[in-house]
Structures are given as C-alpha cells and as structure tokens.
Short mmCIF file of C-alpha atoms in Angstrom, two decimals:
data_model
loop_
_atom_site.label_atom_id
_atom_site.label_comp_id
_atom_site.label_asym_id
_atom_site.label_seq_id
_atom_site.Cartn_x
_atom_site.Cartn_y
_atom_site.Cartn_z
CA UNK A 1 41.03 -1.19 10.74
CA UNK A 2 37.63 0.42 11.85
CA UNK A 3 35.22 0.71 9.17
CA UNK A 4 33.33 4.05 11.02
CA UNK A 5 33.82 6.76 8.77
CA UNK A 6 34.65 10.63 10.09
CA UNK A 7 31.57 12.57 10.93
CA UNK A 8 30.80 14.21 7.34
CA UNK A 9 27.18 15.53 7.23
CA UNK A 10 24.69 18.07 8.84
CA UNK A 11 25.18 20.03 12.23
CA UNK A 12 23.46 22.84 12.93
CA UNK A 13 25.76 25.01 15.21
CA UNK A 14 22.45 26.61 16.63
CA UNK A 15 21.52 23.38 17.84
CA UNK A 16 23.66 21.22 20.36
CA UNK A 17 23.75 17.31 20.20
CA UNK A 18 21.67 16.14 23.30
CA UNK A 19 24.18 13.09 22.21
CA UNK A 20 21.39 10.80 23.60
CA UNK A 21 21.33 7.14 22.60
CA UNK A 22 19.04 7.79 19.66
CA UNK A 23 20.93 10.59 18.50
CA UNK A 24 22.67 10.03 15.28
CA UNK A 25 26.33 12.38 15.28
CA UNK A 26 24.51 14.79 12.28
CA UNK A 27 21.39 15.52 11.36
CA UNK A 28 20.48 13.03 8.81
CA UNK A 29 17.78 15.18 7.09
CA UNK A 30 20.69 17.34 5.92
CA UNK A 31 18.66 20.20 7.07
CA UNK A 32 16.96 21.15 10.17
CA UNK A 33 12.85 20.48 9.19
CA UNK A 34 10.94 23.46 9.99
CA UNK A 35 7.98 23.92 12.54
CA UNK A 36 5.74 25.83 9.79
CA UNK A 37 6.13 23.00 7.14
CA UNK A 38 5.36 20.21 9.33
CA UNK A 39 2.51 21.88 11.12
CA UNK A 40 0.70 23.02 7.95
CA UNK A 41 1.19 19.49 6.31
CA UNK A 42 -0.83 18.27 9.87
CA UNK A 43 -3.24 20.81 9.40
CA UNK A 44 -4.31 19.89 5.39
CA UNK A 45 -4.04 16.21 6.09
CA UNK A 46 -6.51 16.47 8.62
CA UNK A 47 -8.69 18.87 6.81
CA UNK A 48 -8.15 15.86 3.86
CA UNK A 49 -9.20 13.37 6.40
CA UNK A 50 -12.34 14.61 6.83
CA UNK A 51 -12.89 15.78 3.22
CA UNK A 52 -12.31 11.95 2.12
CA UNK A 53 -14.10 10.71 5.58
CA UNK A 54 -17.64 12.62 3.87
CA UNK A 55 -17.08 11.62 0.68
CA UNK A 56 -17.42 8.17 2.11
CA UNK A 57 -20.31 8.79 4.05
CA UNK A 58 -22.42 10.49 1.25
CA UNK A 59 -21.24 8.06 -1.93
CA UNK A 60 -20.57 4.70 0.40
CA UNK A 61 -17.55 4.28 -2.22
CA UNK A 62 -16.29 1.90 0.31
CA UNK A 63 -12.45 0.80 -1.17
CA UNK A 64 -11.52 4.11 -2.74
CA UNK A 65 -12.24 6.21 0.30
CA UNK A 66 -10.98 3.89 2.98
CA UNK A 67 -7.28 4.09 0.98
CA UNK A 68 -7.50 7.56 0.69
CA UNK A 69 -8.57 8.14 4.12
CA UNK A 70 -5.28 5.59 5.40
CA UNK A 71 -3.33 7.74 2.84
CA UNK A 72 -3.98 11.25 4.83
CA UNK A 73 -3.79 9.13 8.41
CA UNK A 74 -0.41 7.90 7.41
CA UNK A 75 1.13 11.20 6.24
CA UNK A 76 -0.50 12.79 9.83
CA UNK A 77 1.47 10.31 11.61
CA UNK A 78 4.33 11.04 9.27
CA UNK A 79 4.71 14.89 9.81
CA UNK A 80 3.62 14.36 13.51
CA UNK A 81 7.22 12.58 13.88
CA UNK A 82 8.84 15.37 11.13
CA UNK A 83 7.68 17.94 14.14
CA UNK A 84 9.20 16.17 16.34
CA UNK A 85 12.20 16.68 14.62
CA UNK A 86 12.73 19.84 14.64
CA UNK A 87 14.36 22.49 16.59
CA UNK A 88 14.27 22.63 20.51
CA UNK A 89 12.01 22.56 22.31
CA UNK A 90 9.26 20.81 20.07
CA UNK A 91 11.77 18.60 18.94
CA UNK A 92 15.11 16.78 18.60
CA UNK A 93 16.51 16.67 15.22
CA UNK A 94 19.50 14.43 15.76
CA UNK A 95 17.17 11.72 16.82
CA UNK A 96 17.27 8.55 14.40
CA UNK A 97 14.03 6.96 15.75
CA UNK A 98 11.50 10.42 14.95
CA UNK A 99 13.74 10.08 10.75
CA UNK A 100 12.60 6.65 10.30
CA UNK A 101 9.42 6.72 11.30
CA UNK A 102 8.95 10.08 9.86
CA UNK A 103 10.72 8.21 6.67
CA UNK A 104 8.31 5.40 6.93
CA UNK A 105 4.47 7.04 7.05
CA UNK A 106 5.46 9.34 4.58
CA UNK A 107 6.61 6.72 1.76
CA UNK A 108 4.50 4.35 2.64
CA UNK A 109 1.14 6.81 2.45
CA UNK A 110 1.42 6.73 -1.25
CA UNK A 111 1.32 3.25 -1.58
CA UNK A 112 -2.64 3.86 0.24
CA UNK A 113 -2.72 6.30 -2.62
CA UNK A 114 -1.49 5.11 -5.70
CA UNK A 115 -4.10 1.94 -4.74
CA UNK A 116 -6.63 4.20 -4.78
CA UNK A 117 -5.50 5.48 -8.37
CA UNK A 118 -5.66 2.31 -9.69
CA UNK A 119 -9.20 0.96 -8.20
CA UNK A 120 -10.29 4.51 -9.64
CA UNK A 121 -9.02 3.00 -13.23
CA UNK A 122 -10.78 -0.01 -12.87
CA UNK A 123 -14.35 1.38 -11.70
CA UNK A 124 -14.43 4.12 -14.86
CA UNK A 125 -13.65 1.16 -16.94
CA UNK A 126 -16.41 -0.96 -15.69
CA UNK A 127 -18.88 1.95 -15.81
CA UNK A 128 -18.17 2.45 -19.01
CA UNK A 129 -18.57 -0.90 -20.47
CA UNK A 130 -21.29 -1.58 -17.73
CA UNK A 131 -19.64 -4.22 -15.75
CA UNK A 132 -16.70 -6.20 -15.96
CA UNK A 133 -17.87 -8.16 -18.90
CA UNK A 134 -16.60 -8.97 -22.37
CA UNK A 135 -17.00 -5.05 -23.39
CA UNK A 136 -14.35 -4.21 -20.90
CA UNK A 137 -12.09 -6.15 -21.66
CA UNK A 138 -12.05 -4.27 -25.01
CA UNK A 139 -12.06 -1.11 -23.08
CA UNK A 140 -9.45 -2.37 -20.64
CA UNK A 141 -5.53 -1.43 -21.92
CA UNK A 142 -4.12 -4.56 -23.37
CA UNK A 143 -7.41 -6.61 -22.48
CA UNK A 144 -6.23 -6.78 -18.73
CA UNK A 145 -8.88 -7.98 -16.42
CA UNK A 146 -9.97 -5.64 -13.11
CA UNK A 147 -8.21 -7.99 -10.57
CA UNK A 148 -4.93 -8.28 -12.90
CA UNK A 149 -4.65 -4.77 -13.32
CA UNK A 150 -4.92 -4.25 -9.24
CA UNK A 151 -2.40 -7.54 -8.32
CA UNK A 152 0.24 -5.95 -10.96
CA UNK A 153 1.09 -2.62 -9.39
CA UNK A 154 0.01 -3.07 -5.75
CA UNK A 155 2.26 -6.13 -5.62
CA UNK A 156 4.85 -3.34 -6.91
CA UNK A 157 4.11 -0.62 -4.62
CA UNK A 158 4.63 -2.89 -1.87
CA UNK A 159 7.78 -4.41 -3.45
CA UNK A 160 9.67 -0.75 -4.10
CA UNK A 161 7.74 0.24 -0.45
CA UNK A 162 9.57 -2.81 1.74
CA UNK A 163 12.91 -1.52 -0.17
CA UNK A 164 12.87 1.98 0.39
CA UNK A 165 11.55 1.74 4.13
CA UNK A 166 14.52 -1.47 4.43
CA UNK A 167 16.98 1.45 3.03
CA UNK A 168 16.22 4.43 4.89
CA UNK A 169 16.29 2.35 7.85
CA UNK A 170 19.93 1.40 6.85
CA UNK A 171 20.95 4.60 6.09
CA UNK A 172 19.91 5.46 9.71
CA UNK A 173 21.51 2.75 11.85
CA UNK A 174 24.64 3.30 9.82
CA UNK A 175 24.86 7.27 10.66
CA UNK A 176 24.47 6.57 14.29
CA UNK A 177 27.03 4.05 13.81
CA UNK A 178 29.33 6.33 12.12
CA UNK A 179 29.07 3.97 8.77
CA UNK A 180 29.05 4.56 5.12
CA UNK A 181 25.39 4.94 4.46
CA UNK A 182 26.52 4.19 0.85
CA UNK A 183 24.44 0.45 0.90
CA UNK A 184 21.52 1.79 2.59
CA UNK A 185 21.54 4.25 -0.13
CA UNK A 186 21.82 2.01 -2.79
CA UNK A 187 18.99 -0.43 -1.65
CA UNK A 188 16.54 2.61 -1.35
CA UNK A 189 17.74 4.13 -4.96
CA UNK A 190 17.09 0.49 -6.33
CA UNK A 191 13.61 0.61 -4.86
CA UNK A 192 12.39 4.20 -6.26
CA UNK A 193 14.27 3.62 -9.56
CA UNK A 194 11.51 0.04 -9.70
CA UNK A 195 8.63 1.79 -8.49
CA UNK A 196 9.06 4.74 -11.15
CA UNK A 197 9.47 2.00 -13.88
CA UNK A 198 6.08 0.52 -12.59
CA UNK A 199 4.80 3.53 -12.29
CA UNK A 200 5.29 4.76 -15.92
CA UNK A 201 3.93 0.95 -17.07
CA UNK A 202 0.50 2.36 -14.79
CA UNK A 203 0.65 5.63 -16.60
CA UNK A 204 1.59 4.24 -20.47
CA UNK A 205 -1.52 1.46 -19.60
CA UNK A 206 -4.09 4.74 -18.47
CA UNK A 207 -3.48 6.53 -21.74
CA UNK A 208 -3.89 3.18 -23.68
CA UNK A 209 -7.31 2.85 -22.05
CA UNK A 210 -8.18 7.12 -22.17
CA UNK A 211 -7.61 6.19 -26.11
CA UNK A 212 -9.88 3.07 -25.68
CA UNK A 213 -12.44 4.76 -24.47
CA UNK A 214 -12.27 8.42 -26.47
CA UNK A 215 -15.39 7.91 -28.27
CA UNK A 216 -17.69 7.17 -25.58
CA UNK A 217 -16.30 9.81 -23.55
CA UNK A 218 -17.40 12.12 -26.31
CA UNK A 219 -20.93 10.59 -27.24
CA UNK A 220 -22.03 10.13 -23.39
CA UNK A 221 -23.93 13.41 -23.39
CA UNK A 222 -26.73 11.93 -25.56
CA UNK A 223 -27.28 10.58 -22.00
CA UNK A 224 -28.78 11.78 -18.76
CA UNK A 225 -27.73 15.84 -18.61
CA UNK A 226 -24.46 16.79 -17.10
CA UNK A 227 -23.11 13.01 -17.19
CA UNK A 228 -20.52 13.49 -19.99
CA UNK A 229 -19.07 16.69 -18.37
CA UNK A 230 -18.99 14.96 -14.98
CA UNK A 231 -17.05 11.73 -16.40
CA UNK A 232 -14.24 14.27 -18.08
CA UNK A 233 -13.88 15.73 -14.79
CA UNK A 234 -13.69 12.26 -13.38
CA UNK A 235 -10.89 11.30 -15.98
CA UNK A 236 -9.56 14.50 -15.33
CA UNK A 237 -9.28 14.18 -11.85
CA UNK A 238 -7.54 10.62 -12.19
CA UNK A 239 -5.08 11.40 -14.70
CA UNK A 240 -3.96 14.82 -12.67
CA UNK A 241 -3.61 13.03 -9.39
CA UNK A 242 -1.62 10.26 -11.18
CA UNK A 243 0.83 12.83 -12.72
CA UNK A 244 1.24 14.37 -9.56
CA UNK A 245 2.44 11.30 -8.01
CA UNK A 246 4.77 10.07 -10.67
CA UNK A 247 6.38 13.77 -10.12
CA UNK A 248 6.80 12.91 -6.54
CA UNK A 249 8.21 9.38 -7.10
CA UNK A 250 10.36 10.92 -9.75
CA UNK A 251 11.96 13.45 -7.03
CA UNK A 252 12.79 10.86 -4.93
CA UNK A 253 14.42 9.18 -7.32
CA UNK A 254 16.35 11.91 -8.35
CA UNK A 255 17.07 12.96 -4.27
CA UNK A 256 18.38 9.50 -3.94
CA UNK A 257 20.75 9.20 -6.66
CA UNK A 258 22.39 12.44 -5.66
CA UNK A 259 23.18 10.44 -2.44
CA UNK A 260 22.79 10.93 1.39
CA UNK A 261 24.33 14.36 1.90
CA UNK A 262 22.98 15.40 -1.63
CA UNK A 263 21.94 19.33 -3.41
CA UNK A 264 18.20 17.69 -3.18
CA UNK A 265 17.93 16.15 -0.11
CA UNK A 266 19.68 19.09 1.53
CA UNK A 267 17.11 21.62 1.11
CA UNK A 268 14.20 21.43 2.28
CA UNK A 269 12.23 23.85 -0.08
CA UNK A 270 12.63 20.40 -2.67
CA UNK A 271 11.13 17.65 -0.21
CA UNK A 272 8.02 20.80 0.38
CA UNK A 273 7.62 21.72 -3.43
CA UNK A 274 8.26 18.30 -4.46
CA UNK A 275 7.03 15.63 -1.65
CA UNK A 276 4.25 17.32 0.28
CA UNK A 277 2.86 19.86 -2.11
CA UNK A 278 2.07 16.81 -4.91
CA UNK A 279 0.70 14.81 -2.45
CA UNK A 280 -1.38 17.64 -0.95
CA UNK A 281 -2.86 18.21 -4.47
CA UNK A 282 -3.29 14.74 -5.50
CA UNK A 283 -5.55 13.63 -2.52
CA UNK A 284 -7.16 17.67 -3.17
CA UNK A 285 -7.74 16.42 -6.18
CA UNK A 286 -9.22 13.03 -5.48
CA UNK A 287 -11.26 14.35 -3.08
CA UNK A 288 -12.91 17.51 -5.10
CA UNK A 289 -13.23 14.94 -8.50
CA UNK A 290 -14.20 12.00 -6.08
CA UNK A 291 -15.00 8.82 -7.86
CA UNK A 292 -18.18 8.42 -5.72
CA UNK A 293 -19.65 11.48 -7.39
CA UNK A 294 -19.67 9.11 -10.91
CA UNK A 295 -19.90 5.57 -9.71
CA UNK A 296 -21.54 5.35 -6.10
CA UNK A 297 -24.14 5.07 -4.68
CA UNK A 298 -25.71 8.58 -5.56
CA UNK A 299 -23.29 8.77 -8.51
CA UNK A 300 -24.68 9.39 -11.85
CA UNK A 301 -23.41 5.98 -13.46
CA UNK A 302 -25.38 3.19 -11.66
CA UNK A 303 -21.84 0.54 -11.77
CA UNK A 304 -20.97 2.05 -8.64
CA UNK A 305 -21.04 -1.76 -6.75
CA UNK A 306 -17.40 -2.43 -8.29
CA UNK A 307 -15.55 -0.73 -5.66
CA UNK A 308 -17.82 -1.84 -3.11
#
C-alpha cells in the first residue's frame, strides 16, 4: 500500500502549478504570501541594519550590535526568499526550496536576537554591581555567574533552533512527496513548545534580577544627572523587547499545534501581526534604548568593557 496521502492543502486557482521539480503539489504556506508584506519587512530590516550598524560605530558595543546586526541580515535574507514566493511573476509559491529557506532565516534570526537579550542582561548587571565581582553575584537571579547565564539559554536557542529548522524541512520534503507532514510537524511543535519553556525560565530569571536590583535603580539619581532615567529606559527597553519575543515564540507555538493546514498558519494577517511586527519592534526597540547608550564606550556607566 502507498503511504502518499491525497493532495489536501492550499491551491490557489489564480495561480497554476509550474509543476517544476521543486514544486510541492500545494502551497505549503497555506496562503499565497503577499508582495507588500515581504517588501516592507526588506525595507525596515534594512533601515534596522543600519540603525544597529551606527549604534555600533558610535558606542563600539562590539557583541550586542554584531547579533543584532546578524539578526536584521538574517530576516533580509529571510523575506528576500518569502518574495520570491509569491505570486507570478516575482515569484513561485509552490516552490519548496524559496519555504525552507524562507523558514530557516526567519527562525533562526531570533536566535541572533534573543543572544543579544541576554548579553544585554548580563552587562546592566555588571554595571550595576561594577564588574562581575562578588556584588553581582548578589545582583545576579539565583547567584548565576555572566558566562552561566549566556551557556544556559543560547545552548537552548540553538537546541529548539536545529529542531524547528530539522521540522520544517520535513514538513517540506514530505508535501512534495505527497506524505503526511504529521512527523515533521511534531518534531517542530516539540522544538517551539522547549524553546517557550526556556524562554519563560529567561523571563521568570529577568524579573528575579529587576527585583534584585529595585533599589539601586531608584537611588542612582544621586549620581551623575540624567543616569537614573537613562538606566529605566535601558531596563525598559530590555524587558519590552523580551516580551515581544516570547509573544512571537508563543505564536508559533500555538500555529504549530493547530497543525500544517491550520486557522493560524493559514492566514497570513497572524504570521504579519504576530511574526514580523514583534520582531520589527523588538530590534526598534533595541536599537532606540541601545545598550551602548548606558554601558559603552560613550555610555554614561563606565562597565561598558563587558560586552566588549
């Protein structure tokens, strides 16, 4: 008996198969992406680019900017292959090779960002305590030390990254091949389900420390004038681009379990509000409250050489 299952998914009766040998039978977004979505995504990515490309250049905040800037490089390269996607004649959205690839820059650019996140952690906690000493390990959630706290959820990222990308990938060979996508599906739901548990750990461990700290952030203004106000904004700026994230990893999750051909990933207005717009605001974010303003060279805390 042949295990190929009937063609059940997306055709767009506007748009004819080319049936070339990189064409799945349906479209696998479950949609076909629009020209407008993708091309405004490359526009603010680029813009972001070079927002996060002078940030680097005026605070020489060396780790932090470099992740950002691979963050907004891999989502260009991400909605460069979602254009290609979509209707004739920019693109071809039956093809399986522009989905995966599309699939994989525009997971695997949050990983860039979510490192980012977490150096940003680690450099307000050593400017506050002046170093990674003693003091911040009392400052630091749970006592964790700078290098810990990075090894933990990077080594994550990557983990729930290598699934997702393995799963999409799956999902994509196995609708050209006529296939259940039903394991492909699984493996990537498995993978978003661990990163949003890591995630949360990240997020439970940044309120720990925003409680740590609450009393110097309230008595720095006996300090040099305007430093308090900027390290709020700093905080601020951290703990908005982190929620924004964990809102995107928790649509995913969501899209996922719904399955292949699900309400979520069937509409595109969810992946825009949900995927791009977050992301969009997050690096926005990053890059308007940029660490380097606080901590780098020119910042207005002089434990700026941690992230360098």
């Amino acid at each position: 008996m042949s295990n190929k299952a009937p063609i059940d998914g997306y055709v767009d009766p506007a748009i004819p198969n080319p049936n070339a040998e990189v064409d799945a039978p349906i479209i696998i977004y479950g949609y076909t992406p629009h020209i407008a979505l993708s091309a405004l995504a490359l526009a603010l990515f680029a813009l972001l680019l070079v927002c996060h490309g002078y940030r680097l250049y005026t605070t020489r905040l060396y780790a932090f900017s470099i992740l950002l800037m691979f963050t907004t490089i891999c989502e260009i390269i991400g909605y460069a292959f979602r254009l290609r996607s979509s209707p004739p004649p920019t693109g071809d959205p039956y093809n399986v090779i522009n989905f995966v690839v599309q699939y994989f820059f525009i997971v695997c650019a949050p990983v860039f960002l979510s490192a980012g996140i977490y150096t940003t952690l680690t450099s307000l906690i050593g400017a506050l305590s002046g170093g990674w000493g003693a003091d911040a390990l009392k400052l630091s959630p749970l006592g964790l030390a700078k290098r810990t706290i990075l090894a933990i959820f990077i080594t994550s990222d990557v983990i729930a990254t290598i699934m997702q990308v393995a799963g999409a990938a799956l999902i994509g060979s196995s609708e050209s091949n006529r296939k259940s996508p039903n394991a492909g599906n699984n493996i990537l739901l498995a993978g978003l389900a661990f990163q949003v548990f890591s995630f949360l750990v990240f997020l439970h461990l940044l309120f720990l420390f925003l409680r740590n700290s609450r009393n110097i952030m309230l008595s720095v203004n006996t300090g040099e004038a305007g430093r308090g106000n900027m390290m709020r904004m700093y905080t601020f700026g951290l703990v908005t681009s982190s929620l924004l994230v964990y809102m995107r990893t928790c649509f995913r999750l969501a899209e996922t379990a719904q399955g292949v051909m699900g309400y979520a990933s069937s509409h595109e207005a969810f992946f825009g509000a949900l995927e791009f717009a977050p992301i969009v605001l997050a690096i926005a974010t990053l890059g308007w409250w940029h660490p380097g303003r606080l901590v780098g060279t020119n910042g207005r805390l002089s434990e700026g050489a941690i992230l360098r």
